[in-house]
Structure formats: structure tokens, C-alpha cells
Amino acid sequence: MSPSVPMPASPDDVAETLRRVGYLPDAGLSTVAYLALALQRPLLVEGEPGTGKTALAEALADAMGMPLIRLQCYEGIDATQALYDWDFTRQILHLRAAEAAGAGAATDELERSLFDERFLLARPILRALRESPVVLLVDEIDRADDEFEAFLLEVLSTNQVTIPELGTVTASVPPVVILTSNRTRELHDALKRRCLYHWIDHPGLARELQILRIRLPEVDEALARQVAAVVAELRLRGEMQKPPGVAETLDWARALHQLGAHTLDVETAAATIGAVCKYREDIERVRASLDVLLTA
């Protein structure tokens, strides 16, 4: 780690640093995050959507004063989208300008000028290697395919890439790499071996209430308690197609506060339940049980 970026001294130091920017890790997460920083190892975090995986990378970058570079994975992503590309439009304009000027440069010299640094479009991974120390977030790696995983593994193993026209780019300081996965498919063992690993669960009631109080201090405590309790009960029942994550809990509390609510009643809960439920079936199921949920 660069001397300009202070290294946390312990897992407790990591936890306190993250809390200062509004992210509350449990002991296991703060420990593995500390080890990832100290050992300069990528950290793979898996868990249900909405459990704070992406937010961890954002909070870590904020807490340590480092830029965050995000690579959003998707089906069909390849090395070009992640690493670099050439600005073909500018290259063509450059070629036409050279021809119009009647440049007498040799063909091979003109070809070399087309692959100059000024025409290079750096994508997230190349930017992270060049600009480190940074936090590189590889979000939803499970959505990419096997070939992209293999490419990513090679980069993570060496912290360098080769651009045939320009040479090898090596990170002077390894970036802090956070990979997230919703586990829509199993990742290969080779990638997992390269990383430290942590599974992020939905927070318990007490911790979620703590998150609410820190992130939304303007929300009445009684309302925050009711929101956290209802969300915890919805997860516990296991009946929803998409159980609400922390993001939905925060959205619901924020929406209720915006409406001027101080406590949660059936009518207001029914009107705002779209902040928590993202499927029609879930909305209908929750609305039908609000009487019970609010008296539990």
C-alpha cells in the first residue's frame, strides 16, 4: 500500500474506519477486509442482492480516500470492454488528416502513429493498474462467462497487462480489488483460490436498526424500529420472491419520512410497500398480512 494511503492496523481499525462513512461491518467482514488489505489479496464477497456487497467497495474507497473504479459485469463482456480499446473514429480522422496534408511518412511509421497513446481508450482494469492505489470493484462477476473469468484471473495474478502496440502496463501498487457475486452461477475454483472470501448475510434486527440510525438519523427512532422489525419478519418468513435487502429498508424508511410519518400504520405501509417489494406477488402477499406484521 502506498505511504500516502494509511494502512489500517487491525480488523477493529477497519471496522471503525468503515463506520465513520456509514458502513457497519460485522466482525467477520472487518477481519477479512483487513486481511485483503494487509496481504494485498482480492476479496470475493457473495450474498443475496441488497446485502451491501457493492456498498462495501464504495465505503472502503471513501474511508481510505482512494478513487473507486467500477467494472460492471454482464453476459457477453469480454477483455476489450474491461481492459482497453482504440478510438477508431479519431484514428480514421488522423489518417485522413495525414493524407490530406500529403504527409510523406512511411507506411509503417503512419501505422505506428495510429496506435499512439492519445488514441487509447482505457477501460476500468487498465485504469486501475495505471492509477493505483485505487479500489477496483468487479461487480457481479457471476454474470460474466468462463473466458472472462480466465482473463480476470490472469490480471489478478500478475497485476499487469500487455498492450501489443504499447508494451506492458504494471501496477506500481496493487489495486484493492473487491469482486461481488450474487451466486447466479458457481465461480471457478481457480478464481476463488486467488481471492479471500466472505459471504454477507442480511443483517439481524439490531444491526439493521443500527444501520438505519446511522444512515438516516433524521428518521424517528420509533419508525426506524418498526421498519426494521417488519423487514426482518419478511425475511424470516421466507415467502418472498426477492427478500428485501438493506437498500430496500433504507428506501422504505426514507419514503416514510418524506411523507411525514412518525410511526408505521397499515394504510401508510400499504401505500409505500413498493419501496420494499419489487414483485407483484410479493406486494399482494405483504399487503394481505400487514395487520399481523404491524402487531407482531
PDB file of C-alpha atoms in Angstrom:
ATOM      1  CA  MET A   1       0.000   0.000   0.000  1.00  0.00           C
ATOM      2  CA  SER A   2       1.255   3.442  -0.895  1.00  0.00           C
ATOM      3  CA  PRO A   3       2.591   5.534   2.011  1.00  0.00           C
ATOM      4  CA  SER A   4       0.027   8.189   1.046  1.00  0.00           C
ATOM      5  CA  VAL A   5      -2.790   5.747   1.884  1.00  0.00           C
ATOM      6  CA  PRO A   6      -2.562   4.762   5.590  1.00  0.00           C
ATOM      7  CA  MET A   7      -2.952   1.043   6.154  1.00  0.00           C
ATOM      8  CA  PRO A   8      -5.476   0.052   8.852  1.00  0.00           C
ATOM      9  CA  ALA A   9      -3.632  -1.527  11.766  1.00  0.00           C
ATOM     10  CA  SER A  10      -6.195  -4.209  12.671  1.00  0.00           C
ATOM     11  CA  PRO A  11      -9.681  -5.551  11.912  1.00  0.00           C
ATOM     12  CA  ASP A  12     -11.044  -3.211  14.573  1.00  0.00           C
ATOM     13  CA  ASP A  13      -9.367  -0.322  12.793  1.00  0.00           C
ATOM     14  CA  VAL A  14     -11.065  -1.355   9.520  1.00  0.00           C
ATOM     15  CA  ALA A  15     -14.432  -1.614  11.278  1.00  0.00           C
ATOM     16  CA  GLU A  16     -14.075   1.826  12.836  1.00  0.00           C
ATOM     17  CA  THR A  17     -12.906   3.351   9.548  1.00  0.00           C
ATOM     18  CA  LEU A  18     -15.921   1.923   7.714  1.00  0.00           C
ATOM     19  CA  ARG A  19     -18.327   3.005  10.443  1.00  0.00           C
ATOM     20  CA  ARG A  20     -17.163   6.584  10.019  1.00  0.00           C
ATOM     21  CA  VAL A  21     -18.534   6.549   6.458  1.00  0.00           C
ATOM     22  CA  GLY A  22     -21.797   4.848   7.466  1.00  0.00           C
ATOM     23  CA  TYR A  23     -20.992   1.189   6.706  1.00  0.00           C
ATOM     24  CA  LEU A  24     -21.365  -1.245   9.608  1.00  0.00           C
ATOM     25  CA  PRO A  25     -19.437  -4.490   9.034  1.00  0.00           C
ATOM     26  CA  ASP A  26     -19.683  -7.459  11.351  1.00  0.00           C
ATOM     27  CA  ALA A  27     -16.532  -8.925  12.896  1.00  0.00           C
ATOM     28  CA  GLY A  28     -16.039 -11.480  10.134  1.00  0.00           C
ATOM     29  CA  LEU A  29     -16.254  -8.941   7.330  1.00  0.00           C
ATOM     30  CA  SER A  30     -13.963  -6.417   9.001  1.00  0.00           C
ATOM     31  CA  THR A  31     -11.407  -9.193   9.592  1.00  0.00           C
ATOM     32  CA  VAL A  32     -11.378 -10.452   6.014  1.00  0.00           C
ATOM     33  CA  ALA A  33     -11.307  -6.876   4.673  1.00  0.00           C
ATOM     34  CA  TYR A  34      -8.275  -6.151   6.866  1.00  0.00           C
ATOM     35  CA  LEU A  35      -6.534  -9.294   5.594  1.00  0.00           C
ATOM     36  CA  ALA A  36      -7.290  -8.388   1.974  1.00  0.00           C
ATOM     37  CA  LEU A  37      -5.632  -5.009   2.524  1.00  0.00           C
ATOM     38  CA  ALA A  38      -2.683  -6.339   4.527  1.00  0.00           C
ATOM     39  CA  LEU A  39      -1.956  -9.292   2.244  1.00  0.00           C
ATOM     40  CA  GLN A  40      -2.836  -7.420  -0.969  1.00  0.00           C
ATOM     41  CA  ARG A  41      -5.278 -10.133  -1.987  1.00  0.00           C
ATOM     42  CA  PRO A  42      -8.525  -9.696  -3.934  1.00  0.00           C
ATOM     43  CA  LEU A  43     -11.664 -10.098  -1.817  1.00  0.00           C
ATOM     44  CA  LEU A  44     -14.632 -12.023  -3.219  1.00  0.00           C
ATOM     45  CA  VAL A  45     -17.898 -11.260  -1.437  1.00  0.00           C
ATOM     46  CA  GLU A  46     -21.047 -13.240  -2.167  1.00  0.00           C
ATOM     47  CA  GLY A  47     -24.552 -12.923  -0.812  1.00  0.00           C
ATOM     48  CA  GLU A  48     -28.150 -12.191  -1.663  1.00  0.00           C
ATOM     49  CA  PRO A  49     -28.866  -8.972  -3.584  1.00  0.00           C
ATOM     50  CA  GLY A  50     -29.102  -5.980  -1.278  1.00  0.00           C
ATOM     51  CA  THR A  51     -26.807  -7.236   1.474  1.00  0.00           C
ATOM     52  CA  GLY A  52     -24.194  -4.495   0.979  1.00  0.00           C
ATOM     53  CA  LYS A  53     -21.599  -6.103  -1.282  1.00  0.00           C
ATOM     54  CA  THR A  54     -21.218  -3.200  -3.689  1.00  0.00           C
ATOM     55  CA  ALA A  55     -21.589  -0.744  -0.825  1.00  0.00           C
ATOM     56  CA  LEU A  56     -18.554  -2.345   0.854  1.00  0.00           C
ATOM     57  CA  ALA A  57     -16.275  -1.351  -2.036  1.00  0.00           C
ATOM     58  CA  GLU A  58     -17.777   2.137  -2.135  1.00  0.00           C
ATOM     59  CA  ALA A  59     -17.344   2.570   1.614  1.00  0.00           C
ATOM     60  CA  LEU A  60     -13.796   1.227   1.568  1.00  0.00           C
ATOM     61  CA  ALA A  61     -12.788   3.675  -1.154  1.00  0.00           C
ATOM     62  CA  ASP A  62     -14.455   6.538   0.708  1.00  0.00           C
ATOM     63  CA  ALA A  63     -12.968   5.568   4.072  1.00  0.00           C
ATOM     64  CA  MET A  64      -9.420   5.191   2.743  1.00  0.00           C
ATOM     65  CA  GLY A  65      -9.553   8.230   0.475  1.00  0.00           C
ATOM     66  CA  MET A  66      -8.972   6.240  -2.713  1.00  0.00           C
ATOM     67  CA  PRO A  67     -10.736   6.567  -6.069  1.00  0.00           C
ATOM     68  CA  LEU A  68     -13.300   3.865  -6.866  1.00  0.00           C
ATOM     69  CA  ILE A  69     -13.131   2.316 -10.332  1.00  0.00           C
ATOM     70  CA  ARG A  70     -16.086   0.068 -11.136  1.00  0.00           C
ATOM     71  CA  LEU A  71     -16.302  -2.682 -13.726  1.00  0.00           C
ATOM     72  CA  GLN A  72     -19.931  -3.792 -14.095  1.00  0.00           C
ATOM     73  CA  CYS A  73     -20.017  -7.320 -15.480  1.00  0.00           C
ATOM     74  CA  TYR A  74     -22.733  -8.572 -17.803  1.00  0.00           C
ATOM     75  CA  GLU A  75     -23.393 -11.502 -20.089  1.00  0.00           C
ATOM     76  CA  GLY A  76     -21.036 -11.362 -23.055  1.00  0.00           C
ATOM     77  CA  ILE A  77     -18.490  -8.943 -21.545  1.00  0.00           C
ATOM     78  CA  ASP A  78     -15.007  -9.506 -22.918  1.00  0.00           C
ATOM     79  CA  ALA A  79     -11.486  -8.258 -22.318  1.00  0.00           C
ATOM     80  CA  THR A  80     -11.956  -5.291 -24.660  1.00  0.00           C
ATOM     81  CA  GLN A  81     -14.738  -3.802 -22.523  1.00  0.00           C
ATOM     82  CA  ALA A  82     -12.728  -4.391 -19.351  1.00  0.00           C
ATOM     83  CA  LEU A  83      -9.212  -3.533 -20.458  1.00  0.00           C
ATOM     84  CA  TYR A  84      -8.814  -1.114 -23.343  1.00  0.00           C
ATOM     85  CA  ASP A  85      -9.972  -0.232 -26.833  1.00  0.00           C
ATOM     86  CA  TRP A  86      -8.830   2.046 -29.615  1.00  0.00           C
ATOM     87  CA  ASP A  87     -10.690   5.196 -30.592  1.00  0.00           C
ATOM     88  CA  PHE A  88     -11.334   4.159 -34.190  1.00  0.00           C
ATOM     89  CA  THR A  89     -13.118   7.404 -35.086  1.00  0.00           C
ATOM     90  CA  ARG A  90     -10.135   9.543 -34.065  1.00  0.00           C
ATOM     91  CA  GLN A  91      -7.746   7.110 -35.741  1.00  0.00           C
ATOM     92  CA  ILE A  92      -9.606   7.468 -39.046  1.00  0.00           C
ATOM     93  CA  LEU A  93      -9.659  11.251 -38.709  1.00  0.00           C
ATOM     94  CA  HIS A  94      -5.926  11.202 -38.019  1.00  0.00           C
ATOM     95  CA  LEU A  95      -5.333   9.039 -41.088  1.00  0.00           C
ATOM     96  CA  ARG A  96      -7.409  11.319 -43.319  1.00  0.00           C
ATOM     97  CA  ALA A  97      -5.652  14.400 -41.945  1.00  0.00           C
ATOM     98  CA  ALA A  98      -2.278  12.849 -42.723  1.00  0.00           C
ATOM     99  CA  GLU A  99      -3.400  12.001 -46.249  1.00  0.00           C
ATOM    100  CA  ALA A 100      -4.844  15.500 -46.787  1.00  0.00           C
ATOM    101  CA  ALA A 101      -1.597  17.066 -45.606  1.00  0.00           C
ATOM    102  CA  GLY A 102       0.306  14.917 -48.050  1.00  0.00           C
ATOM    103  CA  ALA A 103       2.456  13.535 -45.277  1.00  0.00           C
ATOM    104  CA  GLY A 104       5.435  11.745 -46.646  1.00  0.00           C
ATOM    105  CA  ALA A 105       5.796   9.403 -43.723  1.00  0.00           C
ATOM    106  CA  ALA A 106       6.451   5.756 -44.490  1.00  0.00           C
ATOM    107  CA  THR A 107       3.513   3.397 -44.250  1.00  0.00           C
ATOM    108  CA  ASP A 108       4.857   1.589 -41.198  1.00  0.00           C
ATOM    109  CA  GLU A 109       5.506   4.907 -39.437  1.00  0.00           C
ATOM    110  CA  LEU A 110       1.949   6.061 -40.211  1.00  0.00           C
ATOM    111  CA  GLU A 111       0.564   2.764 -38.884  1.00  0.00           C
ATOM    112  CA  ARG A 112       2.544   3.164 -35.661  1.00  0.00           C
ATOM    113  CA  SER A 113       1.145   6.660 -35.199  1.00  0.00           C
ATOM    114  CA  LEU A 114      -2.389   5.230 -35.320  1.00  0.00           C
ATOM    115  CA  PHE A 115      -1.689   3.262 -32.141  1.00  0.00           C
ATOM    116  CA  ASP A 116      -0.363   6.156 -30.160  1.00  0.00           C
ATOM    117  CA  GLU A 117      -1.285   6.705 -26.502  1.00  0.00           C
ATOM    118  CA  ARG A 118      -3.637   9.546 -27.452  1.00  0.00           C
ATOM    119  CA  PHE A 119      -5.956   7.113 -29.248  1.00  0.00           C
ATOM    120  CA  LEU A 120      -6.091   4.616 -26.385  1.00  0.00           C
ATOM    121  CA  LEU A 121      -9.384   4.269 -24.505  1.00  0.00           C
ATOM    122  CA  ALA A 122      -8.544   2.921 -21.062  1.00  0.00           C
ATOM    123  CA  ARG A 123     -11.278   0.723 -19.578  1.00  0.00           C
ATOM    124  CA  PRO A 124     -11.668   0.005 -15.825  1.00  0.00           C
ATOM    125  CA  ILE A 125      -8.978  -2.653 -15.381  1.00  0.00           C
ATOM    126  CA  LEU A 126      -6.296  -0.747 -17.284  1.00  0.00           C
ATOM    127  CA  ARG A 127      -7.237   2.435 -15.417  1.00  0.00           C
ATOM    128  CA  ALA A 128      -6.949   0.619 -12.086  1.00  0.00           C
ATOM    129  CA  LEU A 129      -3.467  -0.688 -12.922  1.00  0.00           C
ATOM    130  CA  ARG A 130      -2.301   2.725 -14.087  1.00  0.00           C
ATOM    131  CA  GLU A 131      -3.901   4.876 -11.383  1.00  0.00           C
ATOM    132  CA  SER A 132      -3.483   2.672  -8.311  1.00  0.00           C
ATOM    133  CA  PRO A 133      -3.759   2.992  -5.365  1.00  0.00           C
ATOM    134  CA  VAL A 134      -7.459   2.675  -6.136  1.00  0.00           C
ATOM    135  CA  VAL A 135     -10.306   0.372  -5.214  1.00  0.00           C
ATOM    136  CA  LEU A 136     -11.297  -1.749  -8.214  1.00  0.00           C
ATOM    137  CA  LEU A 137     -14.844  -3.069  -7.907  1.00  0.00           C
ATOM    138  CA  VAL A 138     -15.610  -6.002 -10.218  1.00  0.00           C
ATOM    139  CA  ASP A 139     -19.361  -6.083  -9.736  1.00  0.00           C
ATOM    140  CA  GLU A 140     -21.475  -9.211 -10.349  1.00  0.00           C
ATOM    141  CA  ILE A 141     -18.658 -11.351 -11.721  1.00  0.00           C
ATOM    142  CA  ASP A 142     -21.107 -14.272 -11.807  1.00  0.00           C
ATOM    143  CA  ARG A 143     -22.841 -12.653 -14.793  1.00  0.00           C
ATOM    144  CA  ALA A 144     -19.699 -12.951 -16.950  1.00  0.00           C
ATOM    145  CA  ASP A 145     -18.623 -16.156 -18.725  1.00  0.00           C
ATOM    146  CA  ASP A 146     -15.759 -18.601 -18.219  1.00  0.00           C
ATOM    147  CA  GLU A 147     -13.455 -16.900 -20.721  1.00  0.00           C
ATOM    148  CA  PHE A 148     -13.739 -13.571 -18.944  1.00  0.00           C
ATOM    149  CA  GLU A 149     -13.080 -15.258 -15.610  1.00  0.00           C
ATOM    150  CA  ALA A 150      -9.866 -16.735 -17.013  1.00  0.00           C
ATOM    151  CA  PHE A 151      -8.778 -13.329 -18.306  1.00  0.00           C
ATOM    152  CA  LEU A 152      -9.536 -11.698 -14.966  1.00  0.00           C
ATOM    153  CA  LEU A 153      -7.623 -14.407 -13.097  1.00  0.00           C
ATOM    154  CA  GLU A 154      -4.520 -13.735 -15.191  1.00  0.00           C
ATOM    155  CA  VAL A 155      -4.689  -9.999 -14.477  1.00  0.00           C
ATOM    156  CA  LEU A 156      -5.229 -10.538 -10.742  1.00  0.00           C
ATOM    157  CA  SER A 157      -2.292 -12.947 -10.594  1.00  0.00           C
ATOM    158  CA  THR A 158       0.236 -10.542 -12.123  1.00  0.00           C
ATOM    159  CA  ASN A 159      -1.246  -7.052 -11.683  1.00  0.00           C
ATOM    160  CA  GLN A 160      -0.160  -6.304 -15.211  1.00  0.00           C
ATOM    161  CA  VAL A 161      -1.439  -6.404 -18.782  1.00  0.00           C
ATOM    162  CA  THR A 162       0.293  -6.230 -22.138  1.00  0.00           C
ATOM    163  CA  ILE A 163      -0.876  -3.911 -24.879  1.00  0.00           C
ATOM    164  CA  PRO A 164       0.842  -5.247 -28.010  1.00  0.00           C
ATOM    165  CA  GLU A 165       1.214  -1.804 -29.591  1.00  0.00           C
ATOM    166  CA  LEU A 166       2.452  -0.042 -26.434  1.00  0.00           C
ATOM    167  CA  GLY A 167       4.013  -2.640 -24.144  1.00  0.00           C
ATOM    168  CA  THR A 168       3.324  -3.948 -20.653  1.00  0.00           C
ATOM    169  CA  VAL A 169       1.496  -1.928 -18.013  1.00  0.00           C
ATOM    170  CA  THR A 170       2.271  -2.968 -14.428  1.00  0.00           C
ATOM    171  CA  ALA A 171       0.638  -1.524 -11.314  1.00  0.00           C
ATOM    172  CA  SER A 172       3.210   0.202  -9.126  1.00  0.00           C
ATOM    173  CA  VAL A 173       0.874  -0.566  -6.208  1.00  0.00           C
ATOM    174  CA  PRO A 174      -1.617  -3.442  -6.499  1.00  0.00           C
ATOM    175  CA  PRO A 175      -5.164  -2.067  -6.545  1.00  0.00           C
ATOM    176  CA  VAL A 176      -7.553  -3.069  -3.774  1.00  0.00           C
ATOM    177  CA  VAL A 177      -9.821  -5.487  -5.636  1.00  0.00           C
ATOM    178  CA  ILE A 178     -13.350  -6.305  -4.493  1.00  0.00           C
ATOM    179  CA  LEU A 179     -15.305  -8.843  -6.523  1.00  0.00           C
ATOM    180  CA  THR A 180     -19.022  -9.316  -5.890  1.00  0.00           C
ATOM    181  CA  SER A 181     -21.287 -12.193  -6.846  1.00  0.00           C
ATOM    182  CA  ASN A 182     -24.995 -12.884  -6.373  1.00  0.00           C
ATOM    183  CA  ARG A 183     -24.183 -16.564  -6.959  1.00  0.00           C
ATOM    184  CA  THR A 184     -26.358 -16.949 -10.037  1.00  0.00           C
ATOM    185  CA  ARG A 185     -23.691 -19.464 -11.060  1.00  0.00           C
ATOM    186  CA  GLU A 186     -20.701 -21.034  -9.373  1.00  0.00           C
ATOM    187  CA  LEU A 187     -17.364 -19.374  -9.992  1.00  0.00           C
ATOM    188  CA  HIS A 188     -14.357 -21.480 -10.894  1.00  0.00           C
ATOM    189  CA  ASP A 189     -12.104 -22.770  -8.141  1.00  0.00           C
ATOM    190  CA  ALA A 190      -9.047 -21.130  -9.688  1.00  0.00           C
ATOM    191  CA  LEU A 191     -10.554 -17.676  -9.254  1.00  0.00           C
ATOM    192  CA  LYS A 192     -11.754 -18.463  -5.739  1.00  0.00           C
ATOM    193  CA  ARG A 193      -8.287 -19.705  -4.752  1.00  0.00           C
ATOM    194  CA  ARG A 194      -6.815 -16.389  -5.819  1.00  0.00           C
ATOM    195  CA  CYS A 195      -9.213 -14.467  -3.549  1.00  0.00           C
ATOM    196  CA  LEU A 196     -10.097 -14.210   0.088  1.00  0.00           C
ATOM    197  CA  TYR A 197     -13.782 -14.988   0.535  1.00  0.00           C
ATOM    198  CA  HIS A 198     -16.710 -13.788   2.607  1.00  0.00           C
ATOM    199  CA  TRP A 199     -20.430 -14.477   2.493  1.00  0.00           C
ATOM    200  CA  ILE A 200     -22.542 -11.465   3.514  1.00  0.00           C
ATOM    201  CA  ASP A 201     -25.838 -12.312   5.175  1.00  0.00           C
ATOM    202  CA  HIS A 202     -28.768  -9.991   5.678  1.00  0.00           C
ATOM    203  CA  PRO A 203     -28.174  -8.151   8.965  1.00  0.00           C
ATOM    204  CA  GLY A 204     -30.032  -9.103  12.111  1.00  0.00           C
ATOM    205  CA  LEU A 205     -32.662  -6.794  13.557  1.00  0.00           C
ATOM    206  CA  ALA A 206     -30.336  -4.982  15.973  1.00  0.00           C
ATOM    207  CA  ARG A 207     -27.655  -4.355  13.365  1.00  0.00           C
ATOM    208  CA  GLU A 208     -30.141  -3.231  10.735  1.00  0.00           C
ATOM    209  CA  LEU A 209     -31.648  -0.772  13.189  1.00  0.00           C
ATOM    210  CA  GLN A 210     -28.123   0.484  13.848  1.00  0.00           C
ATOM    211  CA  ILE A 211     -27.612   0.968  10.112  1.00  0.00           C
ATOM    212  CA  LEU A 212     -30.874   2.899   9.884  1.00  0.00           C
ATOM    213  CA  ARG A 213     -29.928   5.178  12.771  1.00  0.00           C
ATOM    214  CA  ILE A 214     -26.511   5.935  11.276  1.00  0.00           C
ATOM    215  CA  ARG A 215     -27.557   6.332   7.640  1.00  0.00           C
ATOM    216  CA  LEU A 216     -30.884   8.106   8.306  1.00  0.00           C
ATOM    217  CA  PRO A 217     -30.593   9.926  11.628  1.00  0.00           C
ATOM    218  CA  GLU A 218     -33.500  12.190  10.663  1.00  0.00           C
ATOM    219  CA  VAL A 219     -35.981   9.275  10.779  1.00  0.00           C
ATOM    220  CA  ASP A 220     -37.882   8.938  14.078  1.00  0.00           C
ATOM    221  CA  GLU A 221     -36.494   6.126  16.205  1.00  0.00           C
ATOM    222  CA  ALA A 222     -39.934   4.548  16.659  1.00  0.00           C
ATOM    223  CA  LEU A 223     -40.454   4.480  12.883  1.00  0.00           C
ATOM    224  CA  ALA A 224     -36.975   3.057  12.293  1.00  0.00           C
ATOM    225  CA  ARG A 225     -37.663   0.268  14.792  1.00  0.00           C
ATOM    226  CA  GLN A 226     -40.955  -0.633  13.113  1.00  0.00           C
ATOM    227  CA  VAL A 227     -39.432  -0.637   9.632  1.00  0.00           C
ATOM    228  CA  ALA A 228     -36.512  -2.818  10.723  1.00  0.00           C
ATOM    229  CA  ALA A 229     -38.829  -5.214  12.569  1.00  0.00           C
ATOM    230  CA  VAL A 230     -41.214  -5.640   9.605  1.00  0.00           C
ATOM    231  CA  VAL A 231     -38.351  -6.199   7.148  1.00  0.00           C
ATOM    232  CA  ALA A 232     -36.738  -8.743   9.486  1.00  0.00           C
ATOM    233  CA  GLU A 233     -40.046 -10.624   9.761  1.00  0.00           C
ATOM    234  CA  LEU A 234     -40.495 -10.646   5.972  1.00  0.00           C
ATOM    235  CA  ARG A 235     -37.065 -12.232   5.534  1.00  0.00           C
ATOM    236  CA  LEU A 236     -37.704 -14.719   8.317  1.00  0.00           C
ATOM    237  CA  ARG A 237     -40.913 -15.963   6.699  1.00  0.00           C
ATOM    238  CA  GLY A 238     -39.053 -16.876   3.521  1.00  0.00           C
ATOM    239  CA  GLU A 239     -42.139 -16.394   1.330  1.00  0.00           C
ATOM    240  CA  MET A 240     -40.912 -13.580  -0.917  1.00  0.00           C
ATOM    241  CA  GLN A 241     -39.509 -13.985  -4.415  1.00  0.00           C
ATOM    242  CA  LYS A 242     -36.987 -11.276  -3.565  1.00  0.00           C
ATOM    243  CA  PRO A 243     -36.418 -10.710   0.145  1.00  0.00           C
ATOM    244  CA  PRO A 244     -35.729  -7.026   0.867  1.00  0.00           C
ATOM    245  CA  GLY A 245     -32.113  -6.004   1.299  1.00  0.00           C
ATOM    246  CA  VAL A 246     -30.673  -3.202   3.376  1.00  0.00           C
ATOM    247  CA  ALA A 247     -31.087  -0.859   0.403  1.00  0.00           C
ATOM    248  CA  GLU A 248     -34.847  -1.510   0.414  1.00  0.00           C
ATOM    249  CA  THR A 249     -35.021  -0.979   4.177  1.00  0.00           C
ATOM    250  CA  LEU A 250     -33.343   2.397   3.777  1.00  0.00           C
ATOM    251  CA  ASP A 251     -35.571   3.312   0.829  1.00  0.00           C
ATOM    252  CA  TRP A 252     -38.709   2.483   2.800  1.00  0.00           C
ATOM    253  CA  ALA A 253     -37.651   4.468   5.851  1.00  0.00           C
ATOM    254  CA  ARG A 254     -36.656   7.391   3.637  1.00  0.00           C
ATOM    255  CA  ALA A 255     -40.000   7.307   1.808  1.00  0.00           C
ATOM    256  CA  LEU A 256     -41.989   7.178   5.055  1.00  0.00           C
ATOM    257  CA  HIS A 257     -40.024  10.071   6.475  1.00  0.00           C
ATOM    258  CA  GLN A 258     -40.633  12.066   3.281  1.00  0.00           C
ATOM    259  CA  LEU A 259     -44.377  11.556   3.812  1.00  0.00           C
ATOM    260  CA  GLY A 260     -44.085  12.894   7.340  1.00  0.00           C
ATOM    261  CA  ALA A 261     -44.715   9.559   9.080  1.00  0.00           C
ATOM    262  CA  HIS A 262     -43.586   9.181  12.675  1.00  0.00           C
ATOM    263  CA  THR A 263     -44.886   5.641  13.158  1.00  0.00           C
ATOM    264  CA  LEU A 264     -45.925   2.915  10.755  1.00  0.00           C
ATOM    265  CA  ASP A 265     -49.636   2.151  10.260  1.00  0.00           C
ATOM    266  CA  VAL A 266     -51.341  -0.264   7.863  1.00  0.00           C
ATOM    267  CA  GLU A 267     -52.554   2.394   5.430  1.00  0.00           C
ATOM    268  CA  THR A 268     -49.180   4.122   5.059  1.00  0.00           C
ATOM    269  CA  ALA A 269     -47.334   0.818   4.887  1.00  0.00           C
ATOM    270  CA  ALA A 270     -49.635  -0.429   2.106  1.00  0.00           C
ATOM    271  CA  ALA A 271     -49.168   2.768   0.107  1.00  0.00           C
ATOM    272  CA  THR A 272     -45.374   2.668   0.297  1.00  0.00           C
ATOM    273  CA  ILE A 273     -44.707  -1.071   0.133  1.00  0.00           C
ATOM    274  CA  GLY A 274     -43.311  -0.664  -3.399  1.00  0.00           C
ATOM    275  CA  ALA A 275     -40.132   0.615  -1.780  1.00  0.00           C
ATOM    276  CA  VAL A 276     -39.662  -2.836  -0.244  1.00  0.00           C
ATOM    277  CA  CYS A 277     -41.267  -5.290  -2.672  1.00  0.00           C
ATOM    278  CA  LYS A 278     -40.265  -5.491  -6.318  1.00  0.00           C
ATOM    279  CA  TYR A 279     -42.643  -8.216  -7.491  1.00  0.00           C
ATOM    280  CA  ARG A 280     -46.427  -8.003  -7.778  1.00  0.00           C
ATOM    281  CA  GLU A 281     -46.881 -11.285  -5.946  1.00  0.00           C
ATOM    282  CA  ASP A 282     -44.722 -10.055  -3.063  1.00  0.00           C
ATOM    283  CA  ILE A 283     -46.667  -6.799  -2.830  1.00  0.00           C
ATOM    284  CA  GLU A 284     -50.003  -8.622  -2.672  1.00  0.00           C
ATOM    285  CA  ARG A 285     -48.727 -11.110  -0.102  1.00  0.00           C
ATOM    286  CA  VAL A 286     -47.271  -8.426   2.156  1.00  0.00           C
ATOM    287  CA  ARG A 287     -50.308  -6.143   1.908  1.00  0.00           C
ATOM    288  CA  ALA A 288     -52.546  -9.031   2.924  1.00  0.00           C
ATOM    289  CA  SER A 289     -50.502  -9.640   6.064  1.00  0.00           C
ATOM    290  CA  LEU A 290     -49.762  -6.078   7.180  1.00  0.00           C
ATOM    291  CA  ASP A 291     -52.215  -6.258  10.101  1.00  0.00           C
ATOM    292  CA  VAL A 292     -50.306  -9.215  11.506  1.00  0.00           C
ATOM    293  CA  LEU A 293     -46.867  -7.804  10.683  1.00  0.00           C
ATOM    294  CA  LEU A 294     -47.530  -4.499  12.440  1.00  0.00           C
ATOM    295  CA  THR A 295     -48.856  -6.137  15.593  1.00  0.00           C
ATOM    296  CA  ALA A 296     -46.132  -8.790  15.829  1.00  0.00           C
TER     297      ALA A 296
END
